[in-house]
mmCIF file of C-alpha atoms in Angstrom:
data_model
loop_
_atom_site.group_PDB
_atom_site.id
_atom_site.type_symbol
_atom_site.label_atom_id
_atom_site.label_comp_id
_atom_site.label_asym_id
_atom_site.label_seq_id
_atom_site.Cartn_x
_atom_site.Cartn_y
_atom_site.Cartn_z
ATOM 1 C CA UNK A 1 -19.335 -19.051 0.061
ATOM 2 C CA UNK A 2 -18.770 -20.466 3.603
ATOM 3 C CA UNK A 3 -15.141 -21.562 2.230
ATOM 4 C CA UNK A 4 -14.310 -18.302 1.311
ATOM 5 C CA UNK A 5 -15.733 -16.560 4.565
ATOM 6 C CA UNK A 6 -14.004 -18.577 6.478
ATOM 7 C CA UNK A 7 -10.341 -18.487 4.461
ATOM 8 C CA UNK A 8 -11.052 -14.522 4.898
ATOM 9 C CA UNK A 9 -11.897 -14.826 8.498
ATOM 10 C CA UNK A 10 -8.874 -16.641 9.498
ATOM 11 C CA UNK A 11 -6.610 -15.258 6.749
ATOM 12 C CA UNK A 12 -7.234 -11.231 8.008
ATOM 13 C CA UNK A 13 -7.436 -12.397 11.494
ATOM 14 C CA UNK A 14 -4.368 -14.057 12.092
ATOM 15 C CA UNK A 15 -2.348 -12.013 9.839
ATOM 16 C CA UNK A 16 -3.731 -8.373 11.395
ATOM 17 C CA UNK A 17 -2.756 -9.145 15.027
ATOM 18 C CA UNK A 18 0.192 -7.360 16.035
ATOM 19 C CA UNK A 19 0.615 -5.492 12.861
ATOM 20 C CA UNK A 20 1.458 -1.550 11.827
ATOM 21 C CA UNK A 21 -2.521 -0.942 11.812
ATOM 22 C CA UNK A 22 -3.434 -2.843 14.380
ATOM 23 C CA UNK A 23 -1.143 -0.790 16.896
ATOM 24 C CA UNK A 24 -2.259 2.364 15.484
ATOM 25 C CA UNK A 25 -5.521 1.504 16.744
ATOM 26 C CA UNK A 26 -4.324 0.860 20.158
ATOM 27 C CA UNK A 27 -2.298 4.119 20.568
ATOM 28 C CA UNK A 28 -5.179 5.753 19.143
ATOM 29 C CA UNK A 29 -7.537 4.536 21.581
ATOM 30 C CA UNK A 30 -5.868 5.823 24.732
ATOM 31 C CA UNK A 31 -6.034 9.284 23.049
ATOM 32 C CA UNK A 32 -9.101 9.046 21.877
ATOM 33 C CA UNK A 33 -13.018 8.120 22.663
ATOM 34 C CA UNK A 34 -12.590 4.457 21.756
ATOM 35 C CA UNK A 35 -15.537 4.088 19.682
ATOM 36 C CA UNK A 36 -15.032 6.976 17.325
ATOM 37 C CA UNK A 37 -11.103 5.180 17.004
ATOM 38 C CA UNK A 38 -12.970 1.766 16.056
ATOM 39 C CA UNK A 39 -15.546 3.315 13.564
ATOM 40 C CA UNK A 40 -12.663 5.089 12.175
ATOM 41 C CA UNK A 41 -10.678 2.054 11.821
ATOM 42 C CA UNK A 42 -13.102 -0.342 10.898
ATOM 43 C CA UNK A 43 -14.392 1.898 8.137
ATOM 44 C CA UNK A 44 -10.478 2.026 6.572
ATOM 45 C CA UNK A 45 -10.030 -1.536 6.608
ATOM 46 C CA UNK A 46 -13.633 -2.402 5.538
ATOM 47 C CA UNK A 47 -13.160 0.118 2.410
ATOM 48 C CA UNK A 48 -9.699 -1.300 1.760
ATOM 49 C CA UNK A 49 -11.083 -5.100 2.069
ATOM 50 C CA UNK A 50 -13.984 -3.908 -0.498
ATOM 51 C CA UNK A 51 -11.543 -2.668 -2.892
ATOM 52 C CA UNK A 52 -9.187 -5.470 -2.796
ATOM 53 C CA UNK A 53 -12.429 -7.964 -3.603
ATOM 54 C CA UNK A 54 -13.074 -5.121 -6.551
ATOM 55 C CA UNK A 55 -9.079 -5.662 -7.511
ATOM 56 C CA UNK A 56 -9.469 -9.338 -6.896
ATOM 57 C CA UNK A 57 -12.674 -10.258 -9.034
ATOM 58 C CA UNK A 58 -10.941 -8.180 -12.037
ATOM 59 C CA UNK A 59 -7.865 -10.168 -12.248
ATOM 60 C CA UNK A 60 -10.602 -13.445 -11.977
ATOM 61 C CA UNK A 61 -11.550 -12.786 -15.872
ATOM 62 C CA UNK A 62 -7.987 -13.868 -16.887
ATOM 63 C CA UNK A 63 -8.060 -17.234 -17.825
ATOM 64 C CA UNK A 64 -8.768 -19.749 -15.053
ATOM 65 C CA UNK A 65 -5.922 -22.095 -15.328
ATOM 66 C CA UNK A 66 -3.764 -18.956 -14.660
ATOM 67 C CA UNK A 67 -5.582 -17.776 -11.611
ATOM 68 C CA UNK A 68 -5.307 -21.150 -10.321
ATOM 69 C CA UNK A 69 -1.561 -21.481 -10.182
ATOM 70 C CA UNK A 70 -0.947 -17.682 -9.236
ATOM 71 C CA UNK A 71 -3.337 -18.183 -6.040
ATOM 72 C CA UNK A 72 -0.752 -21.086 -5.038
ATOM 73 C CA UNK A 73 2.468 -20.025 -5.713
ATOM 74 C CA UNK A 74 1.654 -16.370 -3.939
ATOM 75 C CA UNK A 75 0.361 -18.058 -0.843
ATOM 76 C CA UNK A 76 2.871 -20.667 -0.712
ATOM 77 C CA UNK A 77 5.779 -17.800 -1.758
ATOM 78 C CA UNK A 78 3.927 -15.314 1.456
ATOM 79 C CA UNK A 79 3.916 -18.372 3.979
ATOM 80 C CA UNK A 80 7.765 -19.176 3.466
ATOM 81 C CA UNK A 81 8.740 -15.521 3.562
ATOM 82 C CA UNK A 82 6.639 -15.211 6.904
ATOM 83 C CA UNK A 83 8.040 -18.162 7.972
ATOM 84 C CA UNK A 84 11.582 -16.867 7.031
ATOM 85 C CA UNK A 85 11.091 -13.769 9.100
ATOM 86 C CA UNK A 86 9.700 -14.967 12.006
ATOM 87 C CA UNK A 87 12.591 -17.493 12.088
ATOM 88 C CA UNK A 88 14.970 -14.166 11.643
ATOM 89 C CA UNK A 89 13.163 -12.028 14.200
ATOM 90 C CA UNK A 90 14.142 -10.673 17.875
ATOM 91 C CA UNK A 91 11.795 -8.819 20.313
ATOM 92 C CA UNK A 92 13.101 -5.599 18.719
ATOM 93 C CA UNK A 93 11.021 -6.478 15.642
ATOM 94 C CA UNK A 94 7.832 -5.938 17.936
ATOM 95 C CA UNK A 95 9.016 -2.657 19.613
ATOM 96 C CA UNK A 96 10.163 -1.040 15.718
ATOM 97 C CA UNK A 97 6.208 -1.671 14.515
ATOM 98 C CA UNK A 98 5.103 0.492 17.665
ATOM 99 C CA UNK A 99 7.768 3.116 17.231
ATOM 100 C CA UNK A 100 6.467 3.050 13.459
ATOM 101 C CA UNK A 101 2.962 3.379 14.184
ATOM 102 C CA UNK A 102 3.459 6.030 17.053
ATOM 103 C CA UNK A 103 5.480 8.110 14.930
ATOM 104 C CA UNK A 104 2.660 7.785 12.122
ATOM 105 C CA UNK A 105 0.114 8.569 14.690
ATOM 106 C CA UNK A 106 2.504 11.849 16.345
ATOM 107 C CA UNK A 107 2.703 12.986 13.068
ATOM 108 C CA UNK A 108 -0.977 13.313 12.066
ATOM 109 C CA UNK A 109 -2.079 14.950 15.279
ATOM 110 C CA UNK A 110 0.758 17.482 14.629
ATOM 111 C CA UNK A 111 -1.492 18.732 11.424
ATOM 112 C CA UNK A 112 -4.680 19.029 13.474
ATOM 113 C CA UNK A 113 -5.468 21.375 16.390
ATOM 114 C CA UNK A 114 -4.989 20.336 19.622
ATOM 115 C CA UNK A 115 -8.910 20.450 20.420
ATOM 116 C CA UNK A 116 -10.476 17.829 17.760
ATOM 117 C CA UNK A 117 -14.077 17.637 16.836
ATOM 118 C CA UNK A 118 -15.086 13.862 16.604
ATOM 119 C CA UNK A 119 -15.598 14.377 12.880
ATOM 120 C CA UNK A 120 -11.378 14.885 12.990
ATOM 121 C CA UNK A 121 -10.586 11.793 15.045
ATOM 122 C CA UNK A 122 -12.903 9.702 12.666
ATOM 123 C CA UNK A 123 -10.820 10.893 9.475
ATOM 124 C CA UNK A 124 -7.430 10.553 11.427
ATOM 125 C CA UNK A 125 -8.191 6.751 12.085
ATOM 126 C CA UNK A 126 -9.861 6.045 9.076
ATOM 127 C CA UNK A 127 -6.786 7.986 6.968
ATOM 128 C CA UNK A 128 -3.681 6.352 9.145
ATOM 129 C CA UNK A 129 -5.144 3.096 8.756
ATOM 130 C CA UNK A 130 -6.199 2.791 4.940
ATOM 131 C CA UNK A 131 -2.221 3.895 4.677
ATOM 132 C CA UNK A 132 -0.585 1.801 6.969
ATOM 133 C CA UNK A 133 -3.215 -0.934 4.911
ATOM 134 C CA UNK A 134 -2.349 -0.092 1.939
ATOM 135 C CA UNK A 135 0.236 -2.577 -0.360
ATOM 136 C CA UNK A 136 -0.152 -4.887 2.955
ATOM 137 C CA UNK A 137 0.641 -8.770 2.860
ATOM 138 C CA UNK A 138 -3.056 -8.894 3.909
ATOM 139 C CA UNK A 139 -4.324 -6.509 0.967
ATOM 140 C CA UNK A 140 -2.699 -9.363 -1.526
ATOM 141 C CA UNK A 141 -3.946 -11.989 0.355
ATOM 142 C CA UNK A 142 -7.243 -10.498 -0.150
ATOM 143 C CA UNK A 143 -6.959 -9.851 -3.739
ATOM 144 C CA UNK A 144 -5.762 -13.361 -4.081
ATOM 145 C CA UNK A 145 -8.339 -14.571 -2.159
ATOM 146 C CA UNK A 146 -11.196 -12.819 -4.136
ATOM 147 C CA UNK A 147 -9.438 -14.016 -7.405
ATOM 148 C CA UNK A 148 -10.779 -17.102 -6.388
ATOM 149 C CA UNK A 149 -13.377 -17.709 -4.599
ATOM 150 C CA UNK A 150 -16.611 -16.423 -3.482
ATOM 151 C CA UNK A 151 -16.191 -12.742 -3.818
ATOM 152 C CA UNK A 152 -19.199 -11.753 -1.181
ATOM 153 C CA UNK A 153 -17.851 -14.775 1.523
ATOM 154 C CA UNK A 154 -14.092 -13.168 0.950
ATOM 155 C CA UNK A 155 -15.416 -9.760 1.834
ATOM 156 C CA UNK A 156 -17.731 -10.666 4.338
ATOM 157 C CA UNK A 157 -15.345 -13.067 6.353
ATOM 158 C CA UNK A 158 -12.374 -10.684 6.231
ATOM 159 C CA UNK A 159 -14.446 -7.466 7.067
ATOM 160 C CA UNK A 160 -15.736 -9.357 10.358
ATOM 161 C CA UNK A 161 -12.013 -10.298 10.903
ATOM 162 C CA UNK A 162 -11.165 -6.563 10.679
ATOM 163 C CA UNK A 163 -13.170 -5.833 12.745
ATOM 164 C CA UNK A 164 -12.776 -8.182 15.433
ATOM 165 C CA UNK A 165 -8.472 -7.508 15.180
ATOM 166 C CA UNK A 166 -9.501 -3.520 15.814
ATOM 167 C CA UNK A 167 -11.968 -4.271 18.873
ATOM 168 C CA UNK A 168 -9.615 -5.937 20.409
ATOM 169 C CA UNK A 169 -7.063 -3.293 19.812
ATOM 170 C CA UNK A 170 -9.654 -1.106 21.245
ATOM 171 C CA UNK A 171 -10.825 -2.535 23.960
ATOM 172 C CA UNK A 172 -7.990 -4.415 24.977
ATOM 173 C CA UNK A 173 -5.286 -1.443 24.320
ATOM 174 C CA UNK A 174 -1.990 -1.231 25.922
ATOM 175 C CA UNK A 175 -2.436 -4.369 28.247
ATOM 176 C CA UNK A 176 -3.460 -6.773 25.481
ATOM 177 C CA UNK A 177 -0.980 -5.152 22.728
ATOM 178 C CA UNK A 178 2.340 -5.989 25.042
ATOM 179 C CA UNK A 179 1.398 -9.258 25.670
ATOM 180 C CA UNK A 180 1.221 -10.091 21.548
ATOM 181 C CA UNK A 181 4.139 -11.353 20.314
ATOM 182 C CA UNK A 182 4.413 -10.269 16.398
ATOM 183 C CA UNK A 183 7.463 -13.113 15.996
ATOM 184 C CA UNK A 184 4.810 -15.918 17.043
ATOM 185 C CA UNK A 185 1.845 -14.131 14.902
ATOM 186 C CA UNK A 186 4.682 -14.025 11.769
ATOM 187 C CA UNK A 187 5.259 -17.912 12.431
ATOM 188 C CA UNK A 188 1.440 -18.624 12.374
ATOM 189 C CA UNK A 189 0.520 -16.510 9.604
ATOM 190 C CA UNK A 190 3.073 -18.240 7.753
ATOM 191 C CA UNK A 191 1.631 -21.760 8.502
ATOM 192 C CA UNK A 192 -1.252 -20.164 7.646
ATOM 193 C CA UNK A 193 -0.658 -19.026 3.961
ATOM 194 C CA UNK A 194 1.549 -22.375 3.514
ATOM 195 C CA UNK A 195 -2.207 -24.256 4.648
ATOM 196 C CA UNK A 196 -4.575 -22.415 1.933
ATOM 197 C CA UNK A 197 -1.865 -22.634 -0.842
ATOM 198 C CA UNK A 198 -1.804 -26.639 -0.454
ATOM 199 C CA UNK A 199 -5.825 -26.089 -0.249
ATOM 200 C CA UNK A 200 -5.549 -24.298 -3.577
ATOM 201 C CA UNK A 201 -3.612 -26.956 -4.809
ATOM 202 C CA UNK A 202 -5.778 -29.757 -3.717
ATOM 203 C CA UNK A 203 -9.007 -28.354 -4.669
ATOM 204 C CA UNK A 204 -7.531 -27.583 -8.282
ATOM 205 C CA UNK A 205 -6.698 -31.115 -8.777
#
């Protein structure tokens, strides 16, 4: 259990810094009271993390041997394709994921009224960010993750990592979020995934 919490800790940690959802919590947060944003947020990614595990311990019943070699060759396939972009990628890359995410977040307050009720800003985050989440590089890793390991460390230790990714977004907002570099976060989460696929490897020796 404490491998998998910690694989999910570090895994959704790393990887969630400087990404699409991670940025819609920041813009959010200078609109918004910052503790209905982080509820809102935290509750998307904790419900996408949960189903992911769900995903993840369903694809475990196939035969072990299977599982086993799938787990490696998707994190070892996801670190050199991080790798590969990071290597590829210009400041621009950073300012295109917050034009994405503030023309995600524009869009959604143009369907509400301009005086929302906290019940409002709780669905906006929590809706925006299970999207933006959704058929992620973290979702897989998750489902990977859970494939194989300790389904209640996986969703434990990447549910804290959420949530520690969105306070900081939160808290931290504009000041922190310019100062995060998503080449150098690419470049790391692609060591990363290249680390726990030769773990995977190892430990199925």
């Amino acid at each position: 259990m404490l491998t998998a919490f910690t694989a999910g800790l570090l895994l959704i940690t790393i990887s969630e810094l400087g990404d699409k959802t991670f940025f819609i919590a920041v813009i959010l947060s200078m609109r918004h009271p910052r503790r209905l944003v982080f509820l809102g947020v935290t509750a998307a990614l904790a419900a996408m993390t949960i189903l992911s595990v769900v995903l993840g311990q369903t694809i475990s019943l196939l035969p072990k041997i299977y599982i086993h070699y799938a787990e490696i060759a998707l994190f070892i396939a996801f670190g050199l394709k991080l790798l590969y972009q990071g290597s590829k990628m210009s400041k621009a890359c950073d300012t295109e994921v917050v034009e994405e995410a503030e023309a995600a977040v524009k869009q959604a307050d143009s369907q509400l009224p301009k005086r929302k009720t906290p019940l409002a800003i709780l669905i906006e985050a929590f809706t925006l960010t299970f999207m933006a989440e959704w058929g992620d590089r973290t979702q897989i890793a998750t489902i990977a993750l859970a494939a194989g390991n300790n389904p209640i460390g996986v969703t434990v230790g990447a549910v804290l990592g959420h949530a520690i990714c969105a306070a900081i977004a939160v808290i931290g907002g504009k000041i922190i979020a310019g100062r995060i570099s998503e080449r150098q976060i690419t470049l790391i989460g692609g060591c990363l995934f290249l680390i726990f696929g030769v773990v995977a490897a190892i430990e199925g020796a």
